[in-house]
Amino acid sequence: MSSTAAPRATNFPVILLWVASLAAAAVGYLIMTNAINAQAELYAAGSQDVHAMLAGQSSATLGTTLIGVGVLGLLLALAVHAHNFALAQAQAALMVDDFDEFDETEIVHSTTTPVEGAAAEATATQATDEPVEVVEVEDEVIVVADAADEAPAADKKPATPAS
């Protein structure tokens, strides 16, 4: 059994996604904390500057949005890595070479299980009082009807007088 690892290729877009996501989350955190600190200073000073207060609120909103985008990017990068890992495992499983020991005689094709075959035999025996030939072939039961059995008669309609 030979087990060769799948070739590992560097995926630059995924690495770039990791770096950009971390950078977006870090920049968002810095913007948010600076905006909150600026708002706290305005409230502590008792300032009535509405423009500075609204700018601080919008900066805090922008910072939290960047943090959310960064976290979403990290989750997406993690999902891509998990998918690539599963794909590499599947490819490695296909690389296994155990076909040298394959023996075709081990394959048994059967459409019925032995229990179903025995039930079919019992049903066939009970349905007719005529003898039934049973042939067993490697865990399968095949019921063979006698050659003297007739095909079911076609339905005949009684003749109606023509008027």
Coordinates of C-alpha atoms in Angstrom, one line a residue:
M1 CA 0.0 0.0 0.0
S2 CA 1.6 3.2 -1.1
S3 CA 0.4 6.4 0.5
T4 CA 1.7 9.6 -1.1
A5 CA 0.7 13.0 0.2
A6 CA -1.1 15.3 -2.1
P7 CA 1.1 18.2 -3.4
R8 CA 0.8 21.3 -1.3
A9 CA 0.4 24.4 -3.3
T10 CA 0.6 27.8 -1.7
N11 CA -2.7 29.6 -2.1
F12 CA -1.8 33.3 -2.2
P13 CA -5.4 34.6 -2.4
V14 CA -6.3 32.8 0.8
I15 CA -3.2 34.0 2.6
L16 CA -4.0 37.5 1.4
L17 CA -7.6 37.1 2.8
W18 CA -6.1 36.1 6.2
V19 CA -3.8 39.1 6.3
A20 CA -6.5 41.6 5.0
S21 CA -9.0 40.3 7.5
L22 CA -6.7 40.7 10.4
A23 CA -5.7 44.2 9.2
A24 CA -9.4 45.2 8.8
A25 CA -10.2 44.0 12.3
A26 CA -7.2 45.7 13.8
V27 CA -7.8 49.0 12.0
G28 CA -11.5 48.9 13.0
Y29 CA -10.6 48.3 16.6
L30 CA -8.2 51.3 16.6
I31 CA -10.8 53.6 14.9
M32 CA -13.5 52.5 17.3
T33 CA -11.4 53.0 20.5
N34 CA -10.2 56.4 19.3
A35 CA -13.8 57.5 18.6
I36 CA -15.1 56.3 21.9
N37 CA -12.2 58.0 23.7
A38 CA -13.0 61.3 21.8
Q39 CA -16.7 61.0 22.8
A40 CA -15.8 60.4 26.4
E41 CA -13.6 63.5 26.5
L42 CA -16.5 65.6 25.0
Y43 CA -18.9 64.4 27.6
A44 CA -16.4 64.9 30.4
A45 CA -15.7 68.5 29.3
G46 CA -19.4 69.2 29.1
S47 CA -19.0 70.4 25.5
Q48 CA -22.1 71.2 23.4
D49 CA -20.2 70.6 20.0
V50 CA -22.8 68.5 18.2
H51 CA -20.6 68.1 15.1
A52 CA -17.7 66.5 17.1
M53 CA -20.2 64.2 18.9
L54 CA -21.8 63.0 15.6
A55 CA -18.4 62.5 14.0
G56 CA -17.3 60.4 17.0
Q57 CA -20.5 58.3 16.7
S58 CA -20.0 57.7 13.0
S59 CA -16.3 56.8 13.6
A60 CA -17.3 54.3 16.2
T61 CA -19.8 52.8 13.8
L62 CA -17.2 52.6 11.1
G63 CA -14.8 50.9 13.4
T64 CA -17.3 48.3 14.6
T65 CA -18.2 47.6 10.9
L66 CA -14.5 47.1 10.1
I67 CA -14.2 44.7 13.0
G68 CA -17.2 42.7 11.7
V69 CA -15.8 42.6 8.2
G70 CA -12.5 41.4 9.5
V71 CA -14.1 38.6 11.6
L72 CA -16.2 37.6 8.6
G73 CA -13.1 37.4 6.5
L74 CA -11.3 35.3 9.1
L75 CA -14.3 32.9 9.2
L76 CA -14.3 32.7 5.4
A77 CA -10.6 32.0 5.3
L78 CA -11.0 29.3 7.9
A79 CA -13.8 27.7 5.9
V80 CA -11.6 27.8 2.7
H81 CA -8.8 26.1 4.6
A82 CA -11.1 23.4 6.0
H83 CA -12.5 22.8 2.5
N84 CA -8.9 22.5 1.1
F85 CA -7.9 20.2 3.9
A86 CA -10.9 17.9 3.3
L87 CA -10.2 17.9 -0.5
A88 CA -6.5 17.0 0.2
Q89 CA -7.6 14.1 2.4
A90 CA -10.0 12.9 -0.3
Q91 CA -7.3 13.1 -2.9
A92 CA -4.9 11.2 -0.6
A93 CA -7.5 8.5 -0.1
L94 CA -7.7 8.1 -3.9
M95 CA -4.0 7.7 -4.1
V96 CA -4.0 4.4 -2.1
D97 CA -3.1 1.4 -4.3
D98 CA -4.7 -1.7 -2.9
F99 CA -6.0 -3.1 -6.1
D100 CA -3.3 -5.7 -6.4
E101 CA -5.1 -8.0 -3.9
F102 CA -8.5 -7.6 -5.6
D103 CA -10.3 -11.0 -6.3
E104 CA -13.4 -11.0 -8.5
T105 CA -14.7 -14.2 -6.9
E106 CA -15.4 -12.3 -3.7
I107 CA -18.2 -10.3 -5.4
V108 CA -21.6 -11.8 -5.0
H109 CA -24.4 -10.1 -6.9
S110 CA -27.8 -10.6 -5.4
T111 CA -31.0 -8.7 -5.6
T112 CA -32.5 -10.5 -2.6
T113 CA -31.2 -11.3 0.8
P114 CA -31.3 -14.9 2.1
V115 CA -34.2 -14.1 4.3
E116 CA -36.2 -12.6 1.4
G117 CA -35.4 -15.7 -0.7
A118 CA -36.6 -18.1 1.9
A119 CA -39.8 -16.0 2.3
A120 CA -40.4 -16.2 -1.5
E121 CA -39.9 -19.9 -1.4
A122 CA -42.4 -20.4 1.4
T123 CA -44.9 -18.2 -0.4
A124 CA -44.5 -20.1 -3.7
T125 CA -44.9 -23.4 -1.9
Q126 CA -48.0 -22.2 -0.1
A127 CA -49.6 -20.7 -3.2
T128 CA -49.6 -23.8 -5.3
D129 CA -50.1 -27.5 -4.3
E130 CA -47.9 -28.5 -7.3
P131 CA -44.3 -29.5 -6.6
V132 CA -41.9 -26.6 -7.0
E133 CA -38.2 -27.1 -7.9
V134 CA -35.9 -25.1 -5.7
V135 CA -32.4 -24.4 -6.9
E136 CA -29.8 -22.9 -4.4
V137 CA -27.0 -20.8 -5.9
E138 CA -24.5 -19.4 -3.4
D139 CA -26.8 -18.0 -0.7
E140 CA -29.6 -17.3 -3.1
V141 CA -32.8 -19.2 -3.5
I142 CA -34.3 -19.3 -7.0
V143 CA -37.8 -20.7 -7.5
V144 CA -38.3 -22.4 -10.8
A145 CA -41.9 -23.1 -11.9
D146 CA -42.7 -26.3 -13.7
A147 CA -42.8 -26.2 -17.5
A148 CA -46.3 -27.7 -17.5
D149 CA -47.8 -24.5 -15.9
E150 CA -50.0 -22.6 -18.2
A151 CA -50.0 -18.9 -18.7
P152 CA -53.0 -17.2 -17.1
A153 CA -56.0 -17.2 -19.4
A154 CA -56.9 -14.0 -21.0
D155 CA -60.1 -12.4 -19.8
K156 CA -62.9 -13.2 -22.3
K157 CA -66.0 -11.0 -22.4
P158 CA -69.3 -12.8 -23.0
A159 CA -70.5 -12.2 -26.4
T160 CA -73.4 -9.8 -26.6
P161 CA -76.0 -10.2 -29.3
A162 CA -75.8 -7.6 -31.9
S163 CA -78.9 -5.4 -32.1

